[in-house]
Tab-separated table of C-alpha atoms and ligand atoms in Angstrom:
chain	number	residue	atom	x	y	z
A	1	UNK	CA	15.963	60.935	-62.417
A	2	UNK	CA	18.818	63.174	-61.234
A	3	UNK	CA	21.503	60.937	-62.700
A	4	UNK	CA	24.484	63.109	-61.757
A	5	UNK	CA	23.477	63.220	-58.087
A	6	UNK	CA	22.754	59.497	-57.892
A	7	UNK	CA	26.043	58.619	-59.552
A	8	UNK	CA	28.006	60.899	-57.217
A	9	UNK	CA	26.420	59.326	-54.124
A	10	UNK	CA	26.805	55.812	-55.506
A	11	UNK	CA	30.521	56.299	-56.160
A	12	UNK	CA	30.939	57.659	-52.634
A	13	UNK	CA	29.156	54.589	-51.237
A	14	UNK	CA	31.443	52.196	-53.122
A	15	UNK	CA	34.516	54.083	-51.879
A	16	UNK	CA	33.322	54.213	-48.236
A	17	UNK	CA	32.246	50.579	-48.204
A	18	UNK	CA	35.568	49.499	-49.680
A	19	UNK	CA	37.373	51.242	-46.798
A	20	UNK	CA	35.315	49.213	-44.287
A	21	UNK	CA	35.914	45.925	-46.110
A	22	UNK	CA	39.701	45.590	-46.100
A	23	UNK	CA	41.356	42.649	-44.369
A	24	UNK	CA	45.163	42.989	-44.367
A	25	UNK	CA	44.844	45.389	-47.283
A	26	UNK	CA	42.690	43.037	-49.378
A	27	UNK	CA	38.971	43.460	-49.974
A	28	UNK	CA	37.161	40.620	-48.240
A	29	UNK	CA	33.736	41.121	-46.716
A	30	UNK	CA	32.793	37.694	-45.407
A	31	UNK	CA	29.473	37.381	-43.599
A	32	UNK	CA	29.194	37.669	-39.809
A	33	UNK	CA	32.577	39.395	-39.517
A	34	UNK	CA	33.451	42.866	-38.283
A	35	UNK	CA	33.815	44.056	-41.892
A	36	UNK	CA	30.254	42.870	-42.585
A	37	UNK	CA	29.019	44.603	-39.439
A	38	UNK	CA	30.719	47.922	-40.263
A	39	UNK	CA	29.276	47.920	-43.758
A	40	UNK	CA	25.798	47.114	-42.450
A	41	UNK	CA	26.074	50.032	-40.020
A	42	UNK	CA	26.992	52.312	-42.911
A	43	UNK	CA	24.141	50.998	-45.077
A	44	UNK	CA	21.631	51.160	-42.217
A	45	UNK	CA	22.353	54.839	-41.598
A	46	UNK	CA	22.267	55.570	-45.302
A	47	UNK	CA	18.939	53.768	-45.841
A	48	UNK	CA	17.344	55.551	-42.886
A	49	UNK	CA	18.215	58.950	-44.329
A	50	UNK	CA	16.487	57.827	-47.531
A	51	UNK	CA	13.259	56.882	-45.735
A	52	UNK	CA	13.606	53.083	-45.565
A	53	UNK	CA	12.503	51.098	-42.518
A	54	UNK	CA	15.609	49.051	-41.765
A	55	UNK	CA	15.753	45.640	-40.104
A	56	UNK	CA	17.762	42.427	-40.023
A	57	UNK	CA	16.127	39.009	-39.974
A	58	UNK	CA	17.182	36.006	-37.890
A	59	UNK	CA	20.025	35.219	-40.349
A	60	UNK	CA	21.030	38.906	-40.409
A	61	UNK	CA	19.981	39.585	-43.978
A	62	UNK	CA	19.804	43.394	-44.160
A	63	UNK	CA	16.383	44.680	-45.236
A	64	UNK	CA	15.139	48.138	-46.171
A	65	UNK	CA	11.373	48.416	-46.539
A	66	UNK	CA	9.069	50.985	-48.091
A	67	UNK	CA	5.469	50.286	-47.114
A	68	UNK	CA	2.872	50.087	-49.864
A	69	UNK	CA	-0.532	51.801	-49.730
A	70	UNK	CA	-2.852	49.034	-50.632
A	71	UNK	CA	-1.554	45.539	-50.166
A	72	UNK	CA	0.632	43.395	-47.999
A	73	UNK	CA	2.380	41.994	-51.059
A	74	UNK	CA	6.064	42.826	-51.303
A	75	UNK	CA	8.350	43.164	-54.295
A	76	UNK	CA	11.864	42.149	-53.266
A	77	UNK	CA	14.982	43.501	-54.916
A	78	UNK	CA	18.632	43.120	-54.020
A	79	UNK	CA	21.685	40.908	-54.027
A	80	UNK	CA	24.369	39.744	-51.603
A	81	UNK	CA	26.558	41.882	-49.360
A	82	UNK	CA	29.482	39.478	-48.980
A	83	UNK	CA	32.479	39.171	-51.295
A	84	UNK	CA	35.011	36.515	-52.143
A	85	UNK	CA	38.475	36.820	-50.585
A	86	UNK	CA	40.513	39.493	-52.375
A	87	UNK	CA	37.443	40.117	-54.526
A	88	UNK	CA	35.942	43.094	-56.315
A	89	UNK	CA	33.854	46.050	-55.207
A	90	UNK	CA	30.773	45.536	-57.340
A	91	UNK	CA	29.855	41.838	-57.199
A	92	UNK	CA	26.658	41.751	-55.151
A	93	UNK	CA	26.901	45.212	-53.609
A	94	UNK	CA	25.975	46.898	-56.897
A	95	UNK	CA	22.631	45.060	-56.942
A	96	UNK	CA	21.844	46.129	-53.379
A	97	UNK	CA	22.718	49.787	-54.003
A	98	UNK	CA	20.920	49.817	-57.368
A	99	UNK	CA	17.750	48.771	-55.511
A	100	UNK	CA	18.161	51.560	-52.926
A	101	UNK	CA	18.746	54.313	-55.470
A	102	UNK	CA	16.017	53.130	-57.847
A	103	UNK	CA	13.403	52.993	-55.062
A	104	UNK	CA	14.479	56.244	-53.406
A	105	UNK	CA	14.095	58.038	-56.708
A	106	UNK	CA	10.763	56.400	-57.576
A	107	UNK	CA	9.288	57.383	-54.200
A	108	UNK	CA	10.483	60.974	-54.706
A	109	UNK	CA	8.820	61.167	-58.114
A	110	UNK	CA	5.650	59.051	-57.677
A	111	UNK	CA	5.066	58.995	-53.922
A	112	UNK	CA	4.155	55.978	-51.845
A	113	UNK	CA	3.900	52.757	-53.902
A	114	UNK	CA	0.813	50.546	-54.100
A	115	UNK	CA	2.745	47.387	-53.218
A	116	UNK	CA	5.451	47.324	-50.556
A	117	UNK	CA	9.060	47.218	-51.697
A	118	UNK	CA	11.990	45.680	-49.847
A	119	UNK	CA	15.683	45.849	-50.655
A	120	UNK	CA	17.648	42.888	-49.354
A	121	UNK	CA	21.376	42.456	-48.739
A	122	UNK	CA	21.777	38.683	-48.511
A	123	UNK	CA	24.311	37.047	-46.214
A	124	UNK	CA	27.035	34.658	-47.386
A	125	UNK	CA	26.098	34.048	-51.003
A	126	UNK	CA	29.691	33.529	-52.087
A	127	UNK	CA	30.634	30.791	-49.672
A	128	UNK	CA	33.974	32.492	-49.013
A	129	UNK	CA	33.544	31.707	-45.304
A	130	UNK	CA	30.951	28.889	-45.268
A	131	UNK	CA	31.515	27.036	-48.532
A	132	UNK	CA	27.934	25.915	-49.145
A	133	UNK	CA	26.963	29.586	-49.635
A	134	UNK	CA	23.544	31.169	-50.372
A	135	UNK	CA	22.847	31.226	-46.622
A	136	UNK	CA	20.666	34.348	-46.615
A	137	UNK	CA	18.616	33.513	-49.687
A	138	UNK	CA	18.098	29.926	-48.510
A	139	UNK	CA	16.686	31.309	-45.256
A	140	UNK	CA	14.284	33.662	-47.058
A	141	UNK	CA	12.709	30.725	-48.946
A	142	UNK	CA	12.781	28.396	-45.905
A	143	UNK	CA	15.439	26.073	-47.359
A	144	UNK	CA	18.059	26.413	-44.638
A	145	UNK	CA	17.946	23.286	-42.508
A	146	UNK	CA	19.033	22.946	-38.883
A	147	UNK	CA	21.869	20.617	-39.984
A	148	UNK	CA	23.225	23.358	-42.271
A	149	UNK	CA	24.218	25.358	-39.178
A	150	UNK	CA	26.841	22.731	-38.311
A	151	UNK	CA	29.076	23.770	-41.241
A	152	UNK	CA	32.378	25.202	-40.010
A	153	UNK	CA	34.674	27.882	-41.398
A	154	UNK	CA	38.461	27.514	-41.641
A	155	UNK	CA	38.917	28.437	-37.991
A	156	UNK	CA	36.423	25.778	-36.860
A	157	UNK	CA	33.624	28.249	-36.023
A	158	UNK	CA	30.244	26.821	-36.974
A	159	UNK	CA	27.662	28.794	-38.903
A	160	UNK	CA	25.463	28.561	-35.804
A	161	UNK	CA	28.136	30.196	-33.632
A	162	UNK	CA	29.027	32.792	-36.252
A	163	UNK	CA	25.408	33.927	-36.657
A	164	UNK	CA	24.916	34.060	-32.885
A	165	UNK	CA	28.149	35.981	-32.281
A	166	UNK	CA	27.085	38.541	-34.875
A	167	UNK	CA	23.737	39.014	-33.097
A	168	UNK	CA	21.508	36.728	-35.203
A	169	UNK	CA	19.177	33.954	-34.071
A	170	UNK	CA	19.846	30.621	-35.787
A	171	UNK	CA	17.166	28.905	-33.702
A	172	UNK	CA	14.590	31.296	-35.170
A	173	UNK	CA	15.715	30.690	-38.742
A	174	UNK	CA	12.207	29.833	-39.909
A	175	UNK	CA	11.066	33.376	-39.056
A	176	UNK	CA	13.264	34.656	-41.914
A	177	UNK	CA	11.068	32.809	-44.424
A	178	UNK	CA	8.974	35.300	-46.375
A	179	UNK	CA	5.512	34.456	-47.627
A	180	UNK	CA	4.639	37.975	-48.784
A	181	UNK	CA	7.111	38.223	-51.672
A	182	UNK	CA	5.391	38.305	-55.062
A	183	UNK	CA	8.482	38.699	-57.216
A	184	UNK	CA	12.255	39.020	-56.807
A	185	UNK	CA	14.569	41.136	-58.981
A	186	UNK	CA	18.363	40.969	-58.848
A	187	UNK	CA	20.633	43.304	-60.800
A	188	UNK	CA	24.249	42.184	-61.050
A	189	UNK	CA	27.418	42.673	-63.056
A	190	UNK	CA	27.778	39.857	-65.557
A	191	UNK	CA	31.167	38.765	-64.152
A	192	UNK	CA	32.168	37.360	-67.541
A	193	UNK	CA	32.889	38.743	-71.017
A	194	UNK	CA	29.757	37.690	-72.956
A	195	UNK	CA	27.599	40.793	-72.474
A	196	UNK	CA	30.413	43.264	-73.036
A	197	UNK	CA	31.443	41.442	-76.202
A	198	UNK	CA	27.844	41.475	-77.449
A	199	UNK	CA	27.940	45.263	-77.286
A	200	UNK	CA	24.493	45.312	-75.602
A	201	UNK	CA	23.630	47.349	-72.527
A	202	UNK	CA	21.512	44.895	-70.535
A	203	UNK	CA	21.680	41.113	-70.125
A	204	UNK	CA	18.337	39.448	-69.464
A	205	UNK	CA	19.154	36.138	-67.835
A	206	UNK	CA	16.978	33.176	-68.770
A	207	UNK	CA	18.973	30.438	-67.014
A	208	UNK	CA	21.685	30.044	-64.390
A	209	UNK	CA	24.315	27.313	-64.462
A	210	UNK	CA	24.039	24.407	-62.079
A	211	UNK	CA	26.840	24.144	-59.545
A	212	UNK	CA	28.236	21.256	-57.571
A	213	UNK	CA	31.081	21.778	-55.124
A	214	UNK	CA	33.028	18.717	-54.021
A	215	UNK	CA	35.438	18.578	-51.123
A	216	UNK	CA	37.991	15.866	-51.767
A	217	UNK	CA	40.328	14.538	-49.093
A	218	UNK	CA	43.301	12.344	-49.989
A	219	UNK	CA	45.155	10.632	-47.152
A	220	UNK	CA	48.515	8.967	-47.803
A	221	UNK	CA	51.573	8.415	-45.598
A	222	UNK	CA	53.989	10.923	-44.101
A	223	UNK	CA	57.630	10.021	-44.849
A	224	UNK	CA	61.140	11.414	-45.195
A	225	UNK	CA	61.587	13.261	-48.496
A	226	UNK	CA	65.222	12.218	-48.883
A	227	UNK	CA	65.198	8.585	-47.850
A	228	UNK	CA	61.878	7.192	-49.104
A	229	UNK	CA	62.269	5.800	-52.649
A	230	UNK	CA	59.702	7.168	-55.073
A	231	UNK	CA	58.129	3.753	-55.662
A	232	UNK	CA	57.435	3.218	-51.941
A	233	UNK	CA	55.633	6.488	-51.230
A	234	UNK	CA	51.990	7.278	-50.644
A	235	UNK	CA	52.310	10.944	-51.539
A	236	UNK	CA	48.876	12.518	-51.050
A	237	UNK	CA	49.669	15.559	-53.186
A	238	UNK	CA	51.058	13.612	-56.112
A	239	UNK	CA	47.866	11.540	-56.173
A	240	UNK	CA	45.558	14.527	-55.652
A	241	UNK	CA	47.226	16.038	-58.711
A	242	UNK	CA	45.991	13.103	-60.778
A	243	UNK	CA	42.480	14.441	-60.195
A	244	UNK	CA	43.393	18.123	-60.410
A	245	UNK	CA	45.381	17.842	-63.634
A	246	UNK	CA	42.413	16.212	-65.380
A	247	UNK	CA	39.986	19.122	-64.961
A	248	UNK	CA	40.659	20.466	-68.442
A	249	UNK	CA	40.284	17.038	-70.091
A	250	UNK	CA	37.027	16.271	-68.258
A	251	UNK	CA	35.430	19.625	-69.120
A	252	UNK	CA	36.568	19.410	-72.754
A	253	UNK	CA	34.664	16.122	-73.110
A	254	UNK	CA	31.231	17.351	-71.960
A	255	UNK	CA	28.615	17.919	-74.664
A	256	UNK	CA	27.470	21.235	-73.163
A	257	UNK	CA	30.030	23.809	-72.020
A	258	UNK	CA	31.229	23.243	-68.461
A	259	UNK	CA	33.863	24.458	-66.016
A	260	UNK	CA	35.740	22.787	-63.170
A	261	UNK	CA	37.958	24.727	-60.776
A	262	UNK	CA	40.150	23.763	-57.855
A	263	UNK	CA	40.177	27.010	-55.893
A	264	UNK	CA	41.152	25.852	-52.411
A	265	UNK	CA	43.842	23.398	-51.422
A	266	UNK	CA	45.210	22.429	-48.024
A	267	UNK	CA	48.398	20.406	-47.699
A	268	UNK	CA	49.792	18.755	-44.553
A	269	UNK	CA	52.160	18.696	-42.879
A	270	UNK	CA	53.563	21.360	-45.241
A	271	UNK	CA	57.348	20.994	-44.968
A	272	UNK	CA	59.795	21.017	-47.860
A	273	UNK	CA	61.491	17.810	-46.629
A	274	UNK	CA	58.380	15.783	-45.766
A	275	UNK	CA	56.216	13.677	-48.095
A	276	UNK	CA	52.682	15.075	-47.559
A	277	UNK	CA	50.117	12.655	-46.139
A	278	UNK	CA	47.055	14.890	-46.302
A	279	UNK	CA	45.557	16.976	-49.094
A	280	UNK	CA	42.108	18.477	-49.085
A	281	UNK	CA	40.766	20.516	-51.980
A	282	UNK	CA	37.506	21.786	-53.433
A	283	UNK	CA	36.265	21.280	-56.987
A	284	UNK	CA	33.691	23.795	-58.258
A	285	UNK	CA	31.858	22.227	-61.223
A	286	UNK	CA	29.361	24.184	-63.324
A	287	UNK	CA	27.237	23.821	-66.421
A	288	UNK	CA	23.772	24.703	-67.676
A	289	UNK	CA	23.387	20.956	-68.290
A	290	UNK	CA	23.131	18.605	-65.283
A	291	UNK	CA	24.422	15.721	-67.423
A	292	UNK	CA	27.706	17.572	-67.934
A	293	UNK	CA	28.083	18.016	-64.172
A	294	UNK	CA	27.359	14.300	-63.634
A	295	UNK	CA	29.912	13.364	-66.306
A	296	UNK	CA	32.670	15.342	-64.573
A	297	UNK	CA	31.800	13.970	-61.114
A	298	UNK	CA	31.846	10.463	-62.547
A	299	UNK	CA	35.267	11.093	-64.164
A	300	UNK	CA	36.630	12.314	-60.821
A	301	UNK	CA	35.261	9.210	-59.053
A	302	UNK	CA	36.983	6.943	-61.584
A	303	UNK	CA	40.345	8.620	-60.954
A	304	UNK	CA	39.701	8.375	-57.190
A	305	UNK	CA	39.317	4.598	-57.584
A	306	UNK	CA	42.779	4.344	-59.159
A	307	UNK	CA	44.225	6.345	-56.233
A	308	UNK	CA	42.566	3.954	-53.771
A	309	UNK	CA	44.116	1.032	-55.633
A	310	UNK	CA	47.505	2.613	-54.958
A	311	UNK	CA	46.735	2.280	-51.234
A	312	UNK	CA	45.636	5.811	-50.332
A	313	UNK	CA	42.272	6.886	-48.914
A	314	UNK	CA	40.061	9.208	-50.918
A	315	UNK	CA	36.870	10.787	-49.574
A	316	UNK	CA	34.568	12.793	-51.855
A	317	UNK	CA	31.925	14.949	-50.167
A	318	UNK	CA	29.318	17.127	-51.887
A	319	UNK	CA	29.155	20.473	-50.105
A	320	UNK	CA	26.907	22.356	-52.470
A	321	UNK	CA	24.556	21.151	-55.161
A	322	UNK	CA	22.454	23.686	-57.021
A	323	UNK	CA	20.694	22.465	-60.168
A	324	UNK	CA	20.604	24.575	-63.357
A	325	UNK	CA	17.690	27.002	-63.040
A	326	UNK	CA	15.296	28.663	-65.474
A	327	UNK	CA	14.174	32.123	-64.424
A	328	UNK	CA	10.564	33.277	-64.739
A	329	UNK	CA	9.534	33.472	-68.385
A	330	UNK	CA	6.787	36.065	-67.895
A	331	UNK	CA	9.141	38.426	-66.064
A	332	UNK	CA	11.771	37.874	-68.761
A	333	UNK	CA	9.279	38.811	-71.495
A	334	UNK	CA	8.113	41.848	-69.510
A	335	UNK	CA	11.735	42.949	-69.088
A	336	UNK	CA	12.381	42.523	-72.824
A	337	UNK	CA	9.430	44.804	-73.479
A	338	UNK	CA	10.745	47.348	-70.951
A	339	UNK	CA	14.178	47.392	-72.626
A	340	UNK	CA	12.527	47.979	-76.009
A	341	UNK	CA	10.283	50.749	-74.691
A	342	UNK	CA	13.130	52.465	-72.824
A	343	UNK	CA	15.466	52.206	-75.829
A	344	UNK	CA	18.025	49.875	-74.228
A	345	UNK	CA	19.777	47.201	-76.255
A	346	UNK	CA	19.601	43.792	-74.580
A	347	UNK	CA	20.784	40.231	-74.854
A	348	UNK	CA	18.978	37.132	-73.516
A	349	UNK	CA	21.629	34.946	-71.929
A	350	UNK	CA	22.728	32.247	-69.499
A	351	UNK	CA	24.589	33.083	-66.284
A	352	UNK	CA	27.854	31.278	-65.694
A	353	UNK	CA	28.043	32.649	-62.146
A	354	UNK	CA	25.785	31.634	-59.293
A	355	UNK	CA	23.302	34.124	-57.830
A	356	UNK	CA	20.788	34.347	-55.002
A	357	UNK	CA	18.127	34.477	-57.740
A	358	UNK	CA	18.717	30.770	-58.432
A	359	UNK	CA	17.778	29.910	-54.854
A	360	UNK	CA	14.717	32.172	-54.872
A	361	UNK	CA	13.477	31.271	-58.382
A	362	UNK	CA	12.050	27.796	-57.611
A	363	UNK	CA	9.822	29.432	-54.943
A	364	UNK	CA	9.067	32.965	-56.154
A	365	UNK	CA	8.963	34.381	-59.721
A	366	UNK	CA	12.431	35.870	-60.179
A	367	UNK	CA	14.330	37.913	-62.730
A	368	UNK	CA	18.068	38.534	-63.032
A	369	UNK	CA	19.376	41.475	-65.030
A	370	UNK	CA	23.023	41.959	-65.948
A	371	UNK	CA	25.098	44.981	-66.785
A	372	UNK	CA	28.588	44.496	-68.212
A	373	UNK	CA	31.742	44.599	-66.141
A	374	UNK	CA	34.928	45.862	-67.710
A	375	UNK	CA	36.805	43.138	-69.599
A	376	UNK	CA	34.454	40.568	-68.057
A	377	UNK	CA	36.731	40.432	-64.999
A	378	UNK	CA	35.292	39.511	-61.605
A	379	UNK	CA	36.281	37.739	-58.347
A	380	UNK	CA	39.448	39.819	-58.550
A	381	UNK	CA	40.355	43.284	-57.224
A	382	UNK	CA	40.555	44.326	-60.885
A	383	UNK	CA	36.784	44.033	-61.226
A	384	UNK	CA	35.389	47.319	-62.638
A	385	UNK	CA	32.202	48.884	-63.999
A	386	UNK	CA	31.707	51.932	-66.178
A	387	UNK	CA	29.625	54.766	-64.752
A	388	UNK	CA	27.329	54.390	-67.758
A	389	UNK	CA	26.629	50.733	-66.907
A	390	UNK	CA	25.966	51.641	-63.287
A	391	UNK	CA	23.279	54.079	-64.337
A	392	UNK	CA	21.864	51.794	-67.070
A	393	UNK	CA	21.157	49.127	-64.466
A	394	UNK	CA	19.473	51.615	-62.131
A	395	UNK	CA	17.359	53.072	-64.972
A	396	UNK	CA	16.062	49.700	-66.127
A	397	UNK	CA	15.484	48.493	-62.576
A	398	UNK	CA	13.520	51.685	-61.843
A	399	UNK	CA	11.174	51.022	-64.720
A	400	UNK	CA	10.794	47.352	-63.696
A	401	UNK	CA	9.933	48.356	-60.120
A	402	UNK	CA	7.598	51.121	-61.243
A	403	UNK	CA	5.601	48.586	-63.303
A	404	UNK	CA	5.519	46.168	-60.363
A	405	UNK	CA	4.716	48.473	-57.482
A	406	UNK	CA	3.118	51.750	-58.570
B	501	LIG	C1	29.289	33.514	-57.094
B	501	LIG	O1	29.733	34.571	-57.523
B	501	LIG	C2	29.653	32.317	-57.759
B	501	LIG	O2	29.220	32.112	-58.903
B	501	LIG	O3	30.466	31.561	-57.201
B	502	LIG	MN1	30.644	36.413	-56.705
B	503	LIG	MN1	27.571	37.921	-56.939
């Protein structure tokens, strides 16, 4: 493998793609936007020069295919192309590019593979535009339902409209379902500090945290901030805070480690001299143990009851619910063996972050491999990778794909 050349091209790709992904100076590549389209144009041209057959499915997942010699079985590799708002450069995109460079190099060295290989750039994994997320991977396994297309973004555009406007075909969603995929491999930065602190080069993921996202709406009464005595108010924000300020207590009480995050909050009417009557916020709850997630949801519901007793309305909706997932044990063992044979140190671990692999895994044997990110920082513009980690991931993925397809 010509590591120097690959690294040089890879760094250029990250820099170019970053330029296409800025919204008001911040990196945000939400799906079905012009940033997404520009980046897909860049990647399409780049993949074609490397010999891939490029296509987009009905949901606009970007696919680069190398046909196999002998079978119609496909090995799928990749990750998502979207980012969170004001996010980092490597989350998702690294896994897509690692697949491209690993396969390009393998074809150069060993010629046409026996099994077909496809690199996928999934749409809207993060949920930074459509909160339920995992849109592209759900389509690939046939789990995206017609009702899911009714979800709206902050501007009121539905997923159905957004896909159509970008050139996709929501009504043909079922055609995106793939029956030829024999295994799926995702390479990703860890996005947390565990792997870096372990001092190992590769994280072999055995399980991915479950995730439930709630959208909570509190409705109170709009009043004058100067004249309404404190005891007579129905301040929606003050009551919402009773839920929000308990996140640390609720997570501290779960038997297995858990997290709960309020990352989005909308307040109305939003004037310094008006008591707010409307607050809507999300709660992102995660654990490798479903009981811990249930415990936190139950705690939130109990607090909501006390708010209702104070005369306000509280509505709790579940907008995403992904159970904790075990990844394929045989692939994990094979990858352990590969790390040993290739002389890479590794660590078998749980993933705190969500990944497309968790949507694919219940349907298709799947493996998720981590490389460290600097300081464990992610979902921030400060996200960074070392050049050594970039190449470690590509090296290990190359060996994995060689064993699968040649
Ligand atoms: C995706 O990065 C997630 O875990 O939210
Ligand atoms: Mn992410
Ligand atoms: Mn990601």
